[in-house]
């Protein structure tokens, strides 16, 4: 069972991560997906099932070339992403040329080699070309990821970058070991330790898993954060929707996997709802709890047909979508606590007398 997991686990993990990372028109997301795709293809090509298939088709060892070229593409995409983010476009072009040249040389040596046995002609040259194509890209990835890990304040991002650096270092060490082993086929020395399970099997598997987990950790943390924010905004959104159904693009429904678009729509619809009840607010609130109390009072006044107020309340919130979303989440938390039935509250807490509990709102027919 352990051997099965070792052989197929990295490939399954890579394809799962690729499915998790939704397509996006942004160049950065495309490069990330291309990197993960390269890792997925590389790991899949090296599985026993694919090796058996290539032999049955009369093309033995072609899976090695596919796996190695896919790996070159994966590390190229990772290096391109980091170089572009850091504004090193000239270096990005040089690394693109280097990777393309390395891939072409690999294809040439593979075509010249009669087979992929270590002692066969051009096999050592192929292995050296493969290592030379990968190592500069791996060095760039490790260097820039380490720089970003030291600068970022986000612990999840820092941990993810740290895992990527560890995986890249492990991959580079494995490439050096495999290259030395390829050279020993024609050299008067041996390196038997490099053929052991730890360095020849466990090390490359660990490298792939570390990189994949490092790439996927920030994405998973981002999804969990969006999911939590989406749920936190639910009670406030529902109250505003009941008062003004026209704010919603779609009626209420259960969303198990909210996307960025779902969260964005929820924030916009809450803002539209707050705009609809703005005439019923006093404009005296200056914090999340005060604004929640104002919203509850405004919904109550609107529901009971009270006349609009003459005040023009100021708009509270964040400076951008992220900060505004978090601000509305805090308002929604305060609103949920404010409107929670008295029997479900913790002992010793009382309802503010200045904010009446709104009854479940119903949309009022509006004249057209």
Coordinates of C-alpha atoms in Angstrom, one line a residue:
X1 CA 0.0 0.0 0.0
X2 CA 2.8 2.4 0.9
X3 CA 4.5 1.8 -2.5
X4 CA 1.2 2.4 -4.3
X5 CA 0.8 5.7 -2.5
X6 CA 4.4 6.7 -3.3
X7 CA 4.0 6.0 -7.0
X8 CA 0.5 7.4 -7.6
X9 CA 0.0 9.8 -4.7
X10 CA 2.0 12.8 -6.1
X11 CA 0.2 12.5 -9.4
X12 CA -3.2 12.4 -7.8
X13 CA -2.4 15.3 -5.6
X14 CA -1.1 17.4 -8.5
X15 CA -4.3 16.8 -10.6
X16 CA -6.5 17.5 -7.6
X17 CA -4.7 20.8 -7.1
X18 CA -5.0 21.7 -10.8
X19 CA -8.8 21.1 -10.6
X20 CA -8.9 23.3 -7.4
X21 CA -7.1 26.2 -9.1
X22 CA -9.8 27.6 -11.3
X23 CA -8.9 29.1 -14.7
X24 CA -8.3 32.8 -14.7
X25 CA -7.4 35.4 -17.4
X26 CA -4.7 36.8 -15.2
X27 CA -1.2 35.9 -16.3
X28 CA -0.1 35.0 -12.8
X29 CA -2.9 32.4 -12.3
X30 CA -2.2 31.0 -15.8
X31 CA 1.5 30.5 -14.9
X32 CA 0.6 28.8 -11.6
X33 CA -1.8 26.4 -13.3
X34 CA 0.8 25.7 -16.0
X35 CA 3.3 24.9 -13.3
X36 CA 0.9 22.5 -11.5
X37 CA 0.0 21.0 -14.9
X38 CA 3.6 20.3 -15.6
X39 CA 4.0 18.6 -12.2
X40 CA 0.9 16.6 -12.8
X41 CA 1.9 15.4 -16.3
X42 CA 5.5 14.6 -15.0
X43 CA 4.3 12.5 -12.1
X44 CA 1.6 10.8 -14.2
X45 CA 4.1 9.8 -16.9
X46 CA 6.3 8.1 -14.4
X47 CA 3.6 5.9 -12.9
X48 CA 3.9 2.1 -13.6
X49 CA 0.7 2.2 -15.6
X50 CA 2.0 4.7 -18.1
X51 CA 5.3 2.9 -18.4
X52 CA 3.5 -0.4 -19.1
X53 CA 1.4 1.4 -21.7
X54 CA 4.4 2.9 -23.6
X55 CA 6.0 -0.5 -23.8
X56 CA 2.9 -2.1 -25.1
X57 CA 2.6 0.6 -27.7
X58 CA 6.2 0.0 -28.8
X59 CA 7.6 3.3 -27.6
X60 CA 9.6 2.4 -24.4
X61 CA 11.1 5.2 -22.4
X62 CA 9.2 7.9 -24.2
X63 CA 7.4 8.5 -20.9
X64 CA 10.7 9.6 -19.4
X65 CA 11.1 12.3 -22.1
X66 CA 7.5 13.4 -21.5
X67 CA 8.0 13.5 -17.8
X68 CA 11.3 15.4 -18.0
X69 CA 10.0 18.0 -20.5
X70 CA 6.9 18.5 -18.4
X71 CA 9.2 19.1 -15.4
X72 CA 11.2 21.7 -17.3
X73 CA 8.0 23.4 -18.3
X74 CA 6.8 23.4 -14.6
X75 CA 9.9 25.0 -13.2
X76 CA 10.0 27.4 -16.1
X77 CA 6.5 28.6 -15.3
X78 CA 7.4 28.9 -11.6
X79 CA 10.5 31.0 -12.4
X80 CA 8.6 33.1 -14.9
X81 CA 5.9 33.9 -12.3
X82 CA 8.4 35.0 -9.7
X83 CA 10.6 36.9 -12.1
X84 CA 7.7 38.8 -13.5
X85 CA 6.3 39.6 -10.1
X86 CA 9.7 41.0 -9.1
X87 CA 9.9 43.1 -12.3
X88 CA 12.9 41.2 -13.6
X89 CA 11.5 40.9 -17.2
X90 CA 15.0 40.7 -18.8
X91 CA 15.9 37.8 -16.6
X92 CA 12.6 36.2 -17.4
X93 CA 13.4 36.3 -21.1
X94 CA 16.9 34.8 -20.6
X95 CA 15.4 32.0 -18.5
X96 CA 12.8 31.3 -21.2
X97 CA 15.6 31.0 -23.8
X98 CA 17.6 28.8 -21.4
X99 CA 14.7 26.4 -20.7
X100 CA 13.8 26.2 -24.4
X101 CA 17.4 25.4 -25.4
X102 CA 17.7 22.8 -22.6
X103 CA 14.5 21.1 -23.8
X104 CA 15.7 21.0 -27.4
X105 CA 19.1 19.5 -26.4
X106 CA 17.3 16.9 -24.3
X107 CA 15.1 15.9 -27.3
X108 CA 18.2 15.6 -29.5
X109 CA 20.1 13.4 -27.1
X110 CA 17.0 11.2 -26.5
X111 CA 16.6 10.7 -30.2
X112 CA 20.3 9.8 -30.6
X113 CA 20.3 7.3 -27.6
X114 CA 19.5 3.7 -28.6
X115 CA 17.9 3.2 -25.2
X116 CA 17.9 4.8 -21.8
X117 CA 20.3 2.3 -20.1
X118 CA 22.9 4.2 -18.1
X119 CA 25.8 2.9 -20.1
X120 CA 24.3 3.6 -23.5
X121 CA 25.6 6.4 -25.7
X122 CA 24.2 9.9 -25.1
X123 CA 22.3 8.9 -21.9
X124 CA 24.8 10.6 -19.7
X125 CA 24.6 13.7 -22.0
X126 CA 20.8 13.6 -21.8
X127 CA 20.9 13.5 -17.9
X128 CA 23.4 16.4 -17.8
X129 CA 21.3 18.5 -20.2
X130 CA 18.2 17.8 -18.1
X131 CA 20.0 18.9 -14.9
X132 CA 21.4 22.0 -16.6
X133 CA 17.9 22.9 -17.8
X134 CA 16.4 22.6 -14.3
X135 CA 18.9 23.8 -11.9
X136 CA 19.0 27.5 -12.8
X137 CA 15.2 27.7 -12.7
X138 CA 15.1 25.9 -9.4
X139 CA 17.7 28.3 -8.0
X140 CA 15.7 31.3 -9.1
X141 CA 12.5 29.9 -7.5
X142 CA 14.2 29.1 -4.2
X143 CA 15.9 32.5 -4.0
X144 CA 12.8 34.6 -4.8
X145 CA 10.5 32.5 -2.7
X146 CA 12.9 32.9 0.2
X147 CA 13.0 36.6 -0.2
X148 CA 9.2 36.8 -0.3
X149 CA 8.8 34.6 2.7
X150 CA 11.0 36.9 4.7
X151 CA 9.0 40.0 3.7
X152 CA 5.4 38.8 3.9
X153 CA 3.4 39.2 7.1
X154 CA 0.9 36.5 6.2
X155 CA 1.7 33.4 8.1
X156 CA 0.0 31.1 5.6
X157 CA 1.8 32.6 2.7
X158 CA 5.1 32.4 4.5
X159 CA 4.5 28.8 5.4
X160 CA 3.6 28.0 1.8
X161 CA 6.6 29.7 0.4
X162 CA 8.8 27.9 3.0
X163 CA 7.4 24.5 1.8
X164 CA 8.1 25.5 -1.8
X165 CA 11.7 26.4 -1.0
X166 CA 12.1 23.1 0.9
X167 CA 10.7 21.1 -2.1
X168 CA 12.8 23.0 -4.6
X169 CA 16.0 22.3 -2.6
X170 CA 15.1 18.7 -2.3
X171 CA 14.4 18.6 -6.1
X172 CA 17.8 20.2 -6.8
X173 CA 19.6 17.8 -4.6
X174 CA 17.9 14.9 -6.3
X175 CA 18.9 16.2 -9.7
X176 CA 22.5 16.5 -8.6
X177 CA 22.5 13.0 -7.3
X178 CA 20.9 11.5 -10.4
X179 CA 23.4 13.4 -12.6
X180 CA 26.3 12.0 -10.6
X181 CA 24.9 8.5 -10.9
X182 CA 24.6 9.0 -14.7
X183 CA 28.2 10.1 -14.9
X184 CA 29.4 7.0 -12.8
X185 CA 28.2 4.8 -15.7
X186 CA 31.3 6.0 -17.6
X187 CA 33.6 7.1 -14.8
X188 CA 36.0 5.0 -12.7
X189 CA 34.1 5.6 -9.5
X190 CA 30.7 4.7 -8.0
X191 CA 28.0 6.3 -5.9
X192 CA 26.0 3.4 -4.5
X193 CA 24.5 5.5 -1.7
X194 CA 22.7 7.6 -4.2
X195 CA 20.9 4.5 -5.5
X196 CA 19.3 3.8 -2.1
X197 CA 15.6 4.2 -1.3
X198 CA 16.1 7.4 0.7
X199 CA 17.8 9.4 -2.1
X200 CA 16.4 7.7 -5.2
X201 CA 12.8 7.2 -4.2
X202 CA 11.8 9.1 -1.1
X203 CA 13.7 12.4 -1.9
X204 CA 11.9 13.1 -5.3
X205 CA 8.5 12.1 -3.9
X206 CA 9.0 14.4 -0.9
X207 CA 10.1 17.3 -3.2
X208 CA 7.0 17.0 -5.3
X209 CA 4.7 16.8 -2.3
X210 CA 6.3 19.8 -0.6
X211 CA 6.0 22.0 -3.7
X212 CA 2.4 21.0 -4.3
X213 CA 1.4 21.5 -0.6
X214 CA 3.3 24.8 -0.6
X215 CA 1.4 26.0 -3.7
X216 CA -1.9 24.7 -2.5
X217 CA -1.8 25.9 1.1
X218 CA -2.4 29.7 0.4
X219 CA -5.1 28.8 -2.1
X220 CA -6.8 26.5 0.4
X221 CA -6.5 29.2 3.1
X222 CA -7.9 31.8 0.8
X223 CA -10.9 29.5 0.1
X224 CA -11.5 28.9 3.8
X225 CA -11.3 32.6 4.5
X226 CA -13.8 33.4 1.7
X227 CA -16.1 30.6 2.9
X228 CA -16.1 32.0 6.4
X229 CA -16.7 35.6 5.3
X230 CA -19.5 34.4 3.0
X231 CA -21.2 32.7 5.9
X232 CA -20.6 35.6 8.3
X233 CA -22.3 38.0 5.9
X234 CA -25.4 35.7 5.5
X235 CA -27.7 37.0 8.3
X236 CA -27.2 40.6 7.4
X237 CA -27.7 39.9 3.7
X238 CA -30.8 37.9 4.4
X239 CA -32.3 40.6 6.5
X240 CA -31.7 43.2 3.7
X241 CA -32.9 40.8 1.0
X242 CA -36.2 40.3 2.9
X243 CA -36.6 44.1 3.1
X244 CA -35.6 44.7 -0.5
X245 CA -35.5 41.5 -2.7
X246 CA -34.4 43.5 -5.8
X247 CA -30.9 43.8 -4.4
X248 CA -30.2 40.1 -5.1
X249 CA -29.2 38.7 -8.5
X250 CA -30.5 35.3 -7.4
X251 CA -32.8 34.3 -4.6
X252 CA -31.4 32.7 -1.4
X253 CA -29.9 29.3 -1.9
X254 CA -27.4 27.0 -0.3
X255 CA -23.9 27.6 -1.7
X256 CA -21.4 25.0 -0.4
X257 CA -18.4 26.3 -2.3
X258 CA -18.6 30.0 -2.6
X259 CA -16.2 31.5 -5.1
X260 CA -14.7 35.0 -5.2
X261 CA -17.6 36.1 -7.4
X262 CA -20.1 34.8 -4.8
X263 CA -18.4 36.8 -2.1
X264 CA -18.2 39.9 -4.3
X265 CA -21.9 39.7 -5.2
X266 CA -22.8 39.3 -1.5
X267 CA -20.8 42.4 -0.6
X268 CA -22.3 44.5 -3.4
X269 CA -25.9 43.3 -2.6
X270 CA -25.4 44.2 1.1
X271 CA -24.2 47.7 0.0
X272 CA -27.3 48.0 -2.3
X273 CA -29.5 47.0 0.7
X274 CA -27.9 49.5 3.0
X275 CA -28.5 52.1 0.3
X276 CA -32.2 51.2 0.2
X277 CA -32.7 51.6 3.9
X278 CA -30.5 54.7 4.1
X279 CA -33.5 57.1 4.4
X280 CA -34.5 55.4 7.7
X281 CA -31.1 55.7 9.4
X282 CA -30.1 58.4 11.9
X283 CA -26.5 58.6 10.8
X284 CA -25.2 58.6 14.4
X285 CA -23.3 55.3 14.2
X286 CA -19.5 55.4 14.0
X287 CA -18.6 51.7 14.6
X288 CA -19.6 48.2 13.7
X289 CA -21.9 47.8 16.7
X290 CA -23.5 51.2 16.3
X291 CA -24.0 50.6 12.6
X292 CA -25.6 47.2 13.3
X293 CA -28.0 48.9 15.8
X294 CA -28.8 51.5 13.2
X295 CA -29.5 48.8 10.5
X296 CA -31.8 46.9 12.9
X297 CA -33.6 50.1 13.8
X298 CA -33.9 51.2 10.1
X299 CA -35.3 47.8 9.1
X300 CA -37.8 48.0 12.0
X301 CA -38.9 51.5 11.0
X302 CA -39.2 50.5 7.3
X303 CA -41.2 47.4 8.1
X304 CA -43.7 49.4 10.2
X305 CA -44.2 52.1 7.7
X306 CA -42.5 54.9 9.6
X307 CA -41.7 58.0 7.6
X308 CA -38.1 58.4 6.3
X309 CA -35.8 60.6 8.3
X310 CA -34.4 63.8 7.0
X311 CA -30.8 63.0 7.9
X312 CA -28.2 61.9 5.4
X313 CA -26.0 59.4 7.2
X314 CA -22.3 59.0 6.3
X315 CA -21.2 55.7 4.7
X316 CA -18.9 53.6 6.9
X317 CA -16.6 50.9 5.4
X318 CA -13.2 49.9 4.1
X319 CA -11.0 51.5 1.5
X320 CA -11.0 48.5 -0.9
X321 CA -12.9 45.3 -1.5
X322 CA -10.9 43.3 1.0
X323 CA -11.1 45.8 3.9
X324 CA -14.8 46.5 3.1
X325 CA -15.6 42.8 3.2
X326 CA -14.0 42.4 6.6
X327 CA -15.8 45.5 7.9
X328 CA -19.2 44.2 6.7
X329 CA -18.4 40.9 8.3
X330 CA -17.9 42.6 11.7
X331 CA -21.1 44.5 11.1
X332 CA -22.9 41.3 10.3
X333 CA -21.5 39.6 13.4
X334 CA -22.8 42.5 15.5
X335 CA -26.1 42.4 13.8
X336 CA -26.5 38.7 14.3
X337 CA -25.7 39.1 18.0
X338 CA -28.1 42.1 18.3
X339 CA -31.0 40.2 16.7
X340 CA -30.4 36.9 18.3
X341 CA -33.4 35.7 20.4
X342 CA -33.0 36.5 24.1
X343 CA -33.3 32.9 25.1
X344 CA -30.3 31.9 23.0
X345 CA -27.9 34.5 24.5
X346 CA -25.3 33.8 27.1
X347 CA -26.2 34.4 30.7
X348 CA -25.7 38.0 31.8
X349 CA -26.1 39.7 28.4
X350 CA -28.9 42.0 27.7
X351 CA -30.3 43.7 24.5
X352 CA -29.5 47.3 23.9
X353 CA -32.6 49.4 24.6
X354 CA -31.6 51.8 21.8
X355 CA -32.0 49.1 19.0
X356 CA -35.3 47.4 18.7
X357 CA -35.3 43.9 17.4
X358 CA -36.7 43.9 13.9
X359 CA -39.4 41.4 13.1
X360 CA -38.8 39.2 10.1
X361 CA -39.0 41.8 7.3
X362 CA -41.2 41.4 4.3
X363 CA -40.7 43.3 1.1
X364 CA -43.1 46.2 0.7
X365 CA -44.6 46.7 -2.7
X366 CA -43.0 49.7 -4.4
X367 CA -44.8 51.9 -6.8
X368 CA -43.4 52.0 -10.3

